[in-house]
Amino acid sequence: MNNPSFPQLRKDPIVDRWVLIAPERAKRPTELEELPHLTHHETCPFCEGREDETTPEVLAVRAPGSRRDGPGWQLRVVANRYPAVRADAGGVAMTDSLFAAAPGVGVHEVVIECPQHEPSLAALSSEQVRLVFAAYRDRLKALRADERIAYAQVFKNHGVAAGASVEHTHSQILALGRVPPILQHEMTAATTYQQSHGCCVFCDLLARERAVGSRMVSESENIAAFTAFAGRFPYETWLLPKRHAGHFDRLSEAELSDLAAAVRSILRRLGAVVEDAAYNYVLHTLPLRTESPAFHWHLEILPRLTGVAGFEFATGCFANPVPPEDAAARLRGE
Ligand SMILES: [Zn+2]
Ligand SMILES: [Zn+2]
Ligand SMILES: [Zn+2]
């Protein structure tokens, strides 16, 4: 453990909790003391015309004849300039009776969701939002070929309260060498449920939510959305494909279009209920090379209207001031 090289995953000596020690995320330690702020239009590295301020693109939707890493694109995926993990993370895994650590191997990418300086995904056209979810699909497919990657976490931070540092609408893909704990917990729980009930917990949950109705937010041919029964955050909403499916990147074109439309619509409704609400969304899907009949991919929208504070850190229990049934009614426009 002398002279460790970073980034590094460390396990808490007491409980099974892993932390990513990633010093490159802060250019200087003193930056951590500054109040969070957003990079605005004047200095935005994600705007069309400033392609040389990002790393080279790994994926782009471009006009025919436009030059790679030049203008003329609708969406770009680039490597994060301040990665939390690295493909070439050094050091060796170690474990003893107290301290366990492993190199933080992985790939950290940014999905730049539109060329113009627009802060909100919800303000984009339906077609542009569809391109964003198609980019997640295509990058997950591509990352499956990388043997070092076990899981690719897609997530979005919108607003300072949700951890965003650049205003221009974007999301991230953090591909990791191990399956993250929350995914592991969900998979274990889904497997246990299937063993005792013989069916998928998410399919059963969706059937119950449709029957009850009070938490339903929207439903189209392929995608259903409802507020979470035990939502941690006000207006926490889950979106699921109605077809049982474990891998997000195998979704159909119709599911992709319906998902993009549902996300856009729910974010717009959230914005109508709470002006400029900060939020995260996270995609939970089977690990890239895992097959399991028990899991069902889904997207969780987590509005960040209340801070995560001492109570949550102390107890692991979240306090949500908006009953999910009230939240669903407001999101339905009632
Ligand atoms: Zn911009
Ligand atoms: Zn299912
Ligand atoms: Zn989940």
mmCIF file of C-alpha atoms and ligand atoms in Angstrom:
data_model
loop_
_atom_site.group_PDB
_atom_site.id
_atom_site.type_symbol
_atom_site.label_atom_id
_atom_site.label_comp_id
_atom_site.label_asym_id
_atom_site.label_seq_id
_atom_site.Cartn_x
_atom_site.Cartn_y
_atom_site.Cartn_z
ATOM 1 C CA MET A 1 0.000 0.000 0.000
ATOM 2 C CA ASN A 2 3.032 2.302 -0.024
ATOM 3 C CA ASN A 3 2.978 4.808 -2.893
ATOM 4 C CA PRO A 4 -0.459 3.779 -4.206
ATOM 5 C CA SER A 5 -1.319 4.871 -7.716
ATOM 6 C CA PHE A 6 -4.763 6.327 -8.323
ATOM 7 C CA PRO A 7 -7.629 6.052 -9.124
ATOM 8 C CA GLN A 8 -8.237 3.299 -6.635
ATOM 9 C CA LEU A 9 -11.240 1.448 -5.226
ATOM 10 C CA ARG A 10 -11.030 0.956 -1.471
ATOM 11 C CA LYS A 11 -13.253 -1.147 0.743
ATOM 12 C CA ASP A 12 -14.284 0.215 4.099
ATOM 13 C CA PRO A 13 -12.512 -1.808 6.830
ATOM 14 C CA ILE A 14 -15.773 -2.327 8.752
ATOM 15 C CA VAL A 15 -18.660 -2.757 6.294
ATOM 16 C CA ASP A 16 -18.939 -3.844 2.667
ATOM 17 C CA ARG A 17 -18.805 -0.346 1.181
ATOM 18 C CA TRP A 18 -16.476 0.661 -1.629
ATOM 19 C CA VAL A 19 -15.157 4.156 -2.253
ATOM 20 C CA LEU A 20 -13.454 5.417 -5.390
ATOM 21 C CA ILE A 21 -10.425 7.523 -4.481
ATOM 22 C CA ALA A 22 -10.094 9.693 -7.593
ATOM 23 C CA PRO A 23 -7.794 12.717 -7.123
ATOM 24 C CA GLU A 24 -7.981 13.727 -10.814
ATOM 25 C CA ARG A 25 -11.598 14.797 -10.309
ATOM 26 C CA ALA A 26 -10.274 17.944 -8.597
ATOM 27 C CA LYS A 27 -7.542 19.801 -10.452
ATOM 28 C CA ARG A 28 -6.331 21.331 -7.197
ATOM 29 C CA PRO A 29 -7.314 20.266 -3.670
ATOM 30 C CA THR A 30 -8.276 23.871 -2.864
ATOM 31 C CA GLU A 31 -11.040 23.680 -5.496
ATOM 32 C CA LEU A 32 -12.917 21.439 -3.112
ATOM 33 C CA GLU A 33 -13.327 24.387 -0.771
ATOM 34 C CA GLU A 34 -14.979 26.611 -3.368
ATOM 35 C CA LEU A 35 -18.736 26.702 -3.682
ATOM 36 C CA PRO A 36 -19.981 24.603 -6.568
ATOM 37 C CA HIS A 37 -20.432 26.618 -9.723
ATOM 38 C CA LEU A 38 -21.466 25.962 -13.291
ATOM 39 C CA THR A 39 -19.391 26.524 -16.413
ATOM 40 C CA HIS A 40 -21.534 28.936 -18.428
ATOM 41 C CA HIS A 41 -21.792 29.743 -22.134
ATOM 42 C CA GLU A 42 -18.736 32.019 -22.453
ATOM 43 C CA THR A 43 -16.327 29.274 -21.435
ATOM 44 C CA CYS A 44 -18.389 26.198 -22.361
ATOM 45 C CA PRO A 45 -16.238 23.395 -23.800
ATOM 46 C CA PHE A 46 -19.306 21.480 -25.038
ATOM 47 C CA CYS A 47 -20.628 24.059 -27.548
ATOM 48 C CA GLU A 48 -20.339 23.465 -31.291
ATOM 49 C CA GLY A 49 -17.157 25.144 -32.568
ATOM 50 C CA ARG A 50 -15.149 24.347 -29.428
ATOM 51 C CA GLU A 51 -14.457 20.697 -30.281
ATOM 52 C CA ASP A 52 -10.729 21.197 -29.668
ATOM 53 C CA GLU A 53 -11.498 21.827 -25.982
ATOM 54 C CA THR A 54 -12.675 18.245 -25.469
ATOM 55 C CA THR A 55 -10.860 14.960 -25.947
ATOM 56 C CA PRO A 56 -11.401 13.315 -29.387
ATOM 57 C CA GLU A 57 -14.905 11.966 -29.968
ATOM 58 C CA VAL A 58 -15.545 8.249 -29.521
ATOM 59 C CA LEU A 59 -19.009 8.520 -31.094
ATOM 60 C CA ALA A 60 -20.822 11.303 -32.930
ATOM 61 C CA VAL A 61 -24.015 11.871 -34.874
ATOM 62 C CA ARG A 62 -22.833 14.117 -37.716
ATOM 63 C CA ALA A 63 -24.028 15.726 -40.917
ATOM 64 C CA PRO A 64 -22.714 13.863 -43.975
ATOM 65 C CA GLY A 65 -19.325 15.227 -45.003
ATOM 66 C CA SER A 66 -18.614 16.975 -41.671
ATOM 67 C CA ARG A 67 -15.152 16.473 -40.240
ATOM 68 C CA ARG A 68 -14.497 14.367 -37.140
ATOM 69 C CA ASP A 69 -13.902 16.610 -34.088
ATOM 70 C CA GLY A 70 -15.116 19.616 -36.085
ATOM 71 C CA PRO A 71 -18.535 21.358 -36.231
ATOM 72 C CA GLY A 72 -21.620 19.851 -37.905
ATOM 73 C CA TRP A 73 -22.783 17.399 -35.247
ATOM 74 C CA GLN A 74 -25.981 16.740 -33.322
ATOM 75 C CA LEU A 75 -24.459 14.715 -30.474
ATOM 76 C CA ARG A 76 -20.914 13.778 -29.390
ATOM 77 C CA VAL A 77 -19.488 11.286 -26.899
ATOM 78 C CA VAL A 78 -15.978 12.120 -25.654
ATOM 79 C CA ALA A 79 -13.694 10.841 -22.896
ATOM 80 C CA ASN A 80 -14.048 12.805 -19.649
ATOM 81 C CA ARG A 81 -11.149 15.246 -19.222
ATOM 82 C CA TYR A 82 -11.212 14.651 -15.464
ATOM 83 C CA PRO A 83 -11.862 10.905 -15.281
ATOM 84 C CA ALA A 84 -12.904 9.180 -12.071
ATOM 85 C CA VAL A 85 -11.412 5.942 -13.426
ATOM 86 C CA ARG A 86 -8.744 5.197 -16.035
ATOM 87 C CA ALA A 87 -8.226 2.396 -18.530
ATOM 88 C CA ASP A 88 -4.551 2.382 -17.493
ATOM 89 C CA ALA A 89 -5.035 2.689 -13.711
ATOM 90 C CA GLY A 90 -1.866 1.336 -12.126
ATOM 91 C CA GLY A 91 -1.152 -0.432 -8.874
ATOM 92 C CA VAL A 92 -2.065 -3.923 -7.761
ATOM 93 C CA ALA A 93 -5.068 -5.236 -5.925
ATOM 94 C CA MET A 94 -4.383 -5.857 -2.250
ATOM 95 C CA THR A 95 -6.388 -7.310 0.536
ATOM 96 C CA ASP A 96 -5.639 -8.166 4.140
ATOM 97 C CA SER A 97 -7.775 -8.495 7.230
ATOM 98 C CA LEU A 98 -8.479 -4.741 7.298
ATOM 99 C CA PHE A 99 -7.522 -3.017 4.077
ATOM 100 C CA ALA A 100 -8.690 -3.999 0.605
ATOM 101 C CA ALA A 101 -8.023 -1.929 -2.504
ATOM 102 C CA ALA A 102 -7.989 -2.399 -6.254
ATOM 103 C CA PRO A 103 -6.949 -0.200 -9.191
ATOM 104 C CA GLY A 104 -9.788 2.030 -10.394
ATOM 105 C CA VAL A 105 -9.792 0.573 -13.907
ATOM 106 C CA GLY A 106 -12.474 1.818 -16.238
ATOM 107 C CA VAL A 107 -13.628 4.280 -18.874
ATOM 108 C CA HIS A 108 -15.313 7.618 -18.135
ATOM 109 C CA GLU A 109 -17.189 9.242 -21.029
ATOM 110 C CA VAL A 110 -19.343 12.350 -21.464
ATOM 111 C CA VAL A 111 -22.388 12.421 -23.736
ATOM 112 C CA ILE A 112 -22.785 15.980 -25.078
ATOM 113 C CA GLU A 113 -26.496 15.960 -25.777
ATOM 114 C CA CYS A 114 -26.823 18.835 -28.275
ATOM 115 C CA PRO A 115 -24.577 21.299 -30.161
ATOM 116 C CA GLN A 116 -26.207 24.555 -28.970
ATOM 117 C CA HIS A 117 -25.747 25.892 -25.435
ATOM 118 C CA GLU A 118 -28.929 24.473 -23.917
ATOM 119 C CA PRO A 119 -28.901 23.571 -20.205
ATOM 120 C CA SER A 120 -31.998 21.368 -20.211
ATOM 121 C CA LEU A 121 -32.528 17.968 -21.818
ATOM 122 C CA ALA A 122 -36.278 18.547 -21.483
ATOM 123 C CA ALA A 123 -36.008 21.567 -23.807
ATOM 124 C CA LEU A 124 -34.597 19.485 -26.671
ATOM 125 C CA SER A 125 -36.755 18.007 -29.447
ATOM 126 C CA SER A 126 -38.088 14.464 -29.114
ATOM 127 C CA GLU A 127 -35.733 13.357 -31.884
ATOM 128 C CA GLN A 128 -32.715 14.888 -30.118
ATOM 129 C CA VAL A 129 -33.635 13.129 -26.830
ATOM 130 C CA ARG A 130 -33.967 9.887 -28.803
ATOM 131 C CA LEU A 131 -30.395 10.376 -30.060
ATOM 132 C CA VAL A 132 -29.194 10.654 -26.443
ATOM 133 C CA PHE A 133 -30.704 7.304 -25.444
ATOM 134 C CA ALA A 134 -29.491 5.753 -28.712
ATOM 135 C CA ALA A 135 -25.968 6.911 -27.768
ATOM 136 C CA TYR A 136 -26.238 5.120 -24.398
ATOM 137 C CA ARG A 137 -27.339 1.975 -26.238
ATOM 138 C CA ASP A 138 -24.507 2.181 -28.763
ATOM 139 C CA ARG A 139 -21.799 2.890 -26.180
ATOM 140 C CA LEU A 140 -22.959 0.030 -23.950
ATOM 141 C CA LYS A 141 -22.828 -2.305 -26.942
ATOM 142 C CA ALA A 142 -19.306 -1.090 -27.778
ATOM 143 C CA LEU A 143 -18.064 -1.316 -24.165
ATOM 144 C CA ARG A 144 -19.166 -4.957 -23.983
ATOM 145 C CA ALA A 145 -16.166 -5.761 -26.233
ATOM 146 C CA ASP A 146 -13.777 -4.433 -23.545
ATOM 147 C CA GLU A 147 -12.945 -7.398 -21.316
ATOM 148 C CA ARG A 148 -11.846 -5.124 -18.459
ATOM 149 C CA ILE A 149 -15.326 -3.618 -18.132
ATOM 150 C CA ALA A 150 -17.960 -5.417 -16.044
ATOM 151 C CA TYR A 151 -20.594 -2.688 -15.832
ATOM 152 C CA ALA A 152 -21.270 0.620 -17.588
ATOM 153 C CA GLN A 153 -23.202 3.076 -15.412
ATOM 154 C CA VAL A 154 -25.157 5.702 -17.361
ATOM 155 C CA PHE A 155 -26.173 8.714 -15.289
ATOM 156 C CA LYS A 156 -27.058 12.361 -15.582
ATOM 157 C CA ASN A 157 -26.521 15.286 -13.214
ATOM 158 C CA HIS A 158 -28.763 18.274 -13.953
ATOM 159 C CA GLY A 159 -28.265 21.400 -11.849
ATOM 160 C CA VAL A 160 -25.698 22.274 -9.186
ATOM 161 C CA ALA A 161 -27.727 20.526 -6.463
ATOM 162 C CA ALA A 162 -27.433 17.309 -8.496
ATOM 163 C CA GLY A 163 -23.669 17.638 -8.932
ATOM 164 C CA ALA A 164 -23.434 19.207 -12.405
ATOM 165 C CA SER A 165 -20.368 21.360 -13.076
ATOM 166 C CA VAL A 166 -21.009 22.220 -16.748
ATOM 167 C CA GLU A 167 -24.312 23.918 -17.637
ATOM 168 C CA HIS A 168 -24.557 22.570 -21.228
ATOM 169 C CA THR A 169 -26.834 19.518 -21.124
ATOM 170 C CA HIS A 170 -24.785 16.331 -20.914
ATOM 171 C CA SER A 171 -24.707 12.943 -19.240
ATOM 172 C CA GLN A 172 -21.984 10.469 -18.340
ATOM 173 C CA ILE A 173 -21.032 6.844 -18.737
ATOM 174 C CA LEU A 174 -18.771 5.432 -16.045
ATOM 175 C CA ALA A 175 -17.659 1.961 -17.097
ATOM 176 C CA LEU A 176 -16.170 -0.020 -14.236
ATOM 177 C CA GLY A 177 -14.190 -3.191 -13.741
ATOM 178 C CA ARG A 178 -16.609 -4.446 -11.095
ATOM 179 C CA VAL A 179 -20.369 -4.422 -10.674
ATOM 180 C CA PRO A 180 -21.361 -1.522 -8.362
ATOM 181 C CA PRO A 181 -23.014 -2.382 -5.019
ATOM 182 C CA ILE A 182 -26.488 -0.975 -5.773
ATOM 183 C CA LEU A 183 -26.736 -3.010 -8.967
ATOM 184 C CA GLN A 184 -25.490 -6.058 -7.097
ATOM 185 C CA HIS A 185 -28.144 -5.539 -4.405
ATOM 186 C CA GLU A 186 -30.910 -5.140 -6.996
ATOM 187 C CA MET A 187 -29.802 -8.271 -8.871
ATOM 188 C CA THR A 188 -29.610 -10.331 -5.678
ATOM 189 C CA ALA A 189 -33.053 -9.146 -4.581
ATOM 190 C CA ALA A 190 -34.562 -9.839 -8.037
ATOM 191 C CA THR A 191 -33.040 -13.323 -8.077
ATOM 192 C CA THR A 192 -34.335 -14.088 -4.579
ATOM 193 C CA TYR A 193 -37.824 -12.884 -5.555
ATOM 194 C CA GLN A 194 -37.825 -14.991 -8.686
ATOM 195 C CA GLN A 195 -36.763 -18.084 -6.753
ATOM 196 C CA SER A 196 -39.612 -17.719 -4.281
ATOM 197 C CA HIS A 197 -42.346 -16.330 -6.602
ATOM 198 C CA GLY A 198 -41.330 -17.738 -9.977
ATOM 199 C CA CYS A 199 -41.498 -14.390 -11.755
ATOM 200 C CA CYS A 200 -39.758 -11.057 -12.176
ATOM 201 C CA VAL A 201 -40.161 -8.615 -9.279
ATOM 202 C CA PHE A 202 -40.201 -5.657 -11.689
ATOM 203 C CA CYS A 203 -42.923 -7.232 -13.881
ATOM 204 C CA ASP A 204 -44.974 -7.980 -10.753
ATOM 205 C CA LEU A 205 -44.393 -4.450 -9.462
ATOM 206 C CA LEU A 206 -45.509 -2.941 -12.761
ATOM 207 C CA ALA A 207 -48.667 -5.092 -12.795
ATOM 208 C CA ARG A 208 -49.495 -3.959 -9.238
ATOM 209 C CA GLU A 209 -48.812 -0.298 -9.999
ATOM 210 C CA ARG A 210 -51.090 -0.447 -13.052
ATOM 211 C CA ALA A 211 -53.819 -2.097 -10.959
ATOM 212 C CA VAL A 212 -53.495 0.399 -8.094
ATOM 213 C CA GLY A 213 -53.063 3.403 -10.406
ATOM 214 C CA SER A 214 -52.351 6.057 -7.755
ATOM 215 C CA ARG A 215 -48.632 6.131 -8.484
ATOM 216 C CA MET A 216 -48.830 5.805 -12.285
ATOM 217 C CA VAL A 217 -47.394 8.793 -14.125
ATOM 218 C CA SER A 218 -47.483 7.731 -17.774
ATOM 219 C CA GLU A 219 -47.859 4.699 -19.967
ATOM 220 C CA SER A 220 -47.299 4.213 -23.690
ATOM 221 C CA GLU A 221 -47.230 1.101 -25.850
ATOM 222 C CA ASN A 222 -43.745 0.099 -24.640
ATOM 223 C CA ILE A 223 -42.806 2.128 -21.551
ATOM 224 C CA ALA A 224 -44.540 2.657 -18.198
ATOM 225 C CA ALA A 225 -43.588 5.188 -15.498
ATOM 226 C CA PHE A 226 -44.666 5.441 -11.865
ATOM 227 C CA THR A 227 -43.463 7.156 -8.726
ATOM 228 C CA ALA A 228 -41.540 4.781 -6.473
ATOM 229 C CA PHE A 229 -43.580 3.334 -3.572
ATOM 230 C CA ALA A 230 -40.653 3.960 -1.211
ATOM 231 C CA GLY A 231 -39.100 6.814 -3.176
ATOM 232 C CA ARG A 232 -36.072 8.348 -1.458
ATOM 233 C CA PHE A 233 -36.583 11.721 -3.152
ATOM 234 C CA PRO A 234 -39.680 13.860 -3.850
ATOM 235 C CA TYR A 235 -41.096 12.904 -7.296
ATOM 236 C CA GLU A 236 -38.725 9.927 -7.645
ATOM 237 C CA THR A 237 -40.005 8.203 -10.793
ATOM 238 C CA TRP A 238 -39.077 4.843 -12.309
ATOM 239 C CA LEU A 239 -39.454 4.019 -16.001
ATOM 240 C CA LEU A 240 -39.584 0.407 -17.196
ATOM 241 C CA PRO A 241 -40.054 -1.350 -20.504
ATOM 242 C CA LYS A 242 -43.359 -3.257 -20.385
ATOM 243 C CA ARG A 243 -41.598 -6.183 -22.072
ATOM 244 C CA HIS A 244 -39.456 -8.179 -19.630
ATOM 245 C CA ALA A 245 -35.823 -7.455 -20.631
ATOM 246 C CA GLY A 246 -32.560 -7.361 -18.680
ATOM 247 C CA HIS A 247 -30.179 -5.588 -21.062
ATOM 248 C CA PHE A 248 -30.936 -1.952 -21.938
ATOM 249 C CA ASP A 249 -28.763 -2.071 -25.054
ATOM 250 C CA ARG A 250 -30.989 -4.734 -26.609
ATOM 251 C CA LEU A 251 -34.083 -2.524 -26.551
ATOM 252 C CA SER A 252 -36.128 -2.193 -29.763
ATOM 253 C CA GLU A 253 -36.392 0.987 -31.836
ATOM 254 C CA ALA A 254 -39.999 1.362 -30.667
ATOM 255 C CA GLU A 255 -38.918 1.015 -27.013
ATOM 256 C CA LEU A 256 -36.140 3.559 -27.590
ATOM 257 C CA SER A 257 -38.563 6.127 -29.057
ATOM 258 C CA ASP A 258 -41.118 5.545 -26.297
ATOM 259 C CA LEU A 259 -38.469 5.797 -23.571
ATOM 260 C CA ALA A 260 -37.091 9.088 -24.924
ATOM 261 C CA ALA A 261 -40.618 10.510 -25.215
ATOM 262 C CA ALA A 262 -41.494 9.411 -21.669
ATOM 263 C CA VAL A 263 -38.312 10.837 -20.108
ATOM 264 C CA ARG A 264 -38.763 14.140 -21.954
ATOM 265 C CA SER A 265 -42.403 14.352 -20.923
ATOM 266 C CA ILE A 266 -41.756 13.519 -17.251
ATOM 267 C CA LEU A 267 -38.879 16.022 -17.018
ATOM 268 C CA ARG A 268 -41.161 18.677 -18.535
ATOM 269 C CA ARG A 269 -43.909 17.848 -16.027
ATOM 270 C CA LEU A 270 -41.375 17.951 -13.193
ATOM 271 C CA GLY A 271 -40.308 21.384 -14.442
ATOM 272 C CA ALA A 272 -43.941 22.508 -14.424
ATOM 273 C CA VAL A 273 -44.360 21.369 -10.792
ATOM 274 C CA VAL A 274 -40.990 22.641 -9.502
ATOM 275 C CA GLU A 275 -39.299 25.324 -11.573
ATOM 276 C CA ASP A 276 -35.815 24.320 -12.769
ATOM 277 C CA ALA A 277 -35.675 21.258 -10.528
ATOM 278 C CA ALA A 278 -32.225 19.706 -10.178
ATOM 279 C CA TYR A 279 -32.235 15.971 -10.764
ATOM 280 C CA ASN A 280 -30.144 12.911 -11.427
ATOM 281 C CA TYR A 281 -31.215 10.000 -13.535
ATOM 282 C CA VAL A 282 -29.558 6.603 -13.458
ATOM 283 C CA LEU A 283 -29.919 3.607 -15.738
ATOM 284 C CA HIS A 284 -29.885 0.166 -14.123
ATOM 285 C CA THR A 285 -29.288 -2.672 -16.548
ATOM 286 C CA LEU A 286 -27.696 -6.108 -16.373
ATOM 287 C CA PRO A 287 -23.877 -6.115 -16.235
ATOM 288 C CA LEU A 288 -22.473 -6.290 -19.766
ATOM 289 C CA ARG A 289 -21.595 -9.989 -19.827
ATOM 290 C CA THR A 290 -24.179 -11.263 -17.325
ATOM 291 C CA GLU A 291 -27.340 -13.088 -18.339
ATOM 292 C CA SER A 292 -30.119 -13.395 -15.762
ATOM 293 C CA PRO A 293 -33.812 -14.092 -16.270
ATOM 294 C CA ALA A 294 -34.605 -12.241 -13.030
ATOM 295 C CA PHE A 295 -33.506 -8.691 -13.872
ATOM 296 C CA HIS A 296 -35.458 -5.982 -15.709
ATOM 297 C CA TRP A 297 -33.707 -2.796 -16.850
ATOM 298 C CA HIS A 298 -35.110 0.526 -15.693
ATOM 299 C CA LEU A 299 -34.348 4.228 -15.443
ATOM 300 C CA GLU A 300 -34.684 6.045 -12.113
ATOM 301 C CA ILE A 301 -35.317 9.813 -12.147
ATOM 302 C CA LEU A 302 -34.163 11.240 -8.805
ATOM 303 C CA PRO A 303 -35.124 14.919 -8.304
ATOM 304 C CA ARG A 304 -32.773 16.679 -5.889
ATOM 305 C CA LEU A 305 -35.104 19.105 -4.153
ATOM 306 C CA THR A 306 -34.071 18.091 -0.661
ATOM 307 C CA GLY A 307 -30.472 17.783 0.453
ATOM 308 C CA VAL A 308 -28.981 14.506 1.547
ATOM 309 C CA ALA A 309 -27.939 15.475 5.075
ATOM 310 C CA GLY A 310 -26.895 14.155 8.472
ATOM 311 C CA PHE A 311 -29.951 11.980 9.009
ATOM 312 C CA GLU A 312 -29.455 10.109 5.721
ATOM 313 C CA PHE A 313 -25.710 9.672 6.272
ATOM 314 C CA ALA A 314 -26.206 8.590 9.881
ATOM 315 C CA THR A 315 -28.962 6.068 9.289
ATOM 316 C CA GLY A 316 -28.889 5.091 5.610
ATOM 317 C CA CYS A 317 -32.597 5.999 5.708
ATOM 318 C CA PHE A 318 -33.945 8.761 3.455
ATOM 319 C CA ALA A 319 -36.659 11.193 4.485
ATOM 320 C CA ASN A 320 -39.052 12.189 1.674
ATOM 321 C CA PRO A 321 -41.502 15.039 2.411
ATOM 322 C CA VAL A 322 -43.733 14.387 -0.654
ATOM 323 C CA PRO A 323 -45.873 11.218 -0.525
ATOM 324 C CA PRO A 324 -45.312 9.330 -3.817
ATOM 325 C CA GLU A 325 -49.094 9.229 -4.450
ATOM 326 C CA ASP A 326 -49.283 13.061 -4.235
ATOM 327 C CA ALA A 327 -46.189 13.325 -6.412
ATOM 328 C CA ALA A 328 -47.753 11.119 -9.101
ATOM 329 C CA ALA A 329 -50.983 13.146 -9.077
ATOM 330 C CA ARG A 330 -49.033 16.374 -9.554
ATOM 331 C CA LEU A 331 -46.894 14.842 -12.322
ATOM 332 C CA ARG A 332 -50.129 13.737 -14.021
ATOM 333 C CA GLY A 333 -51.224 17.388 -13.872
ATOM 334 C CA GLU A 334 -54.059 16.875 -11.367
HETATM 335 ZN ZN ZN B 1 -22.321 25.013 -24.289
HETATM 336 ZN ZN ZN B 2 -39.578 -8.229 -15.700
HETATM 337 ZN ZN ZN B 3 -32.606 0.492 -9.911
#
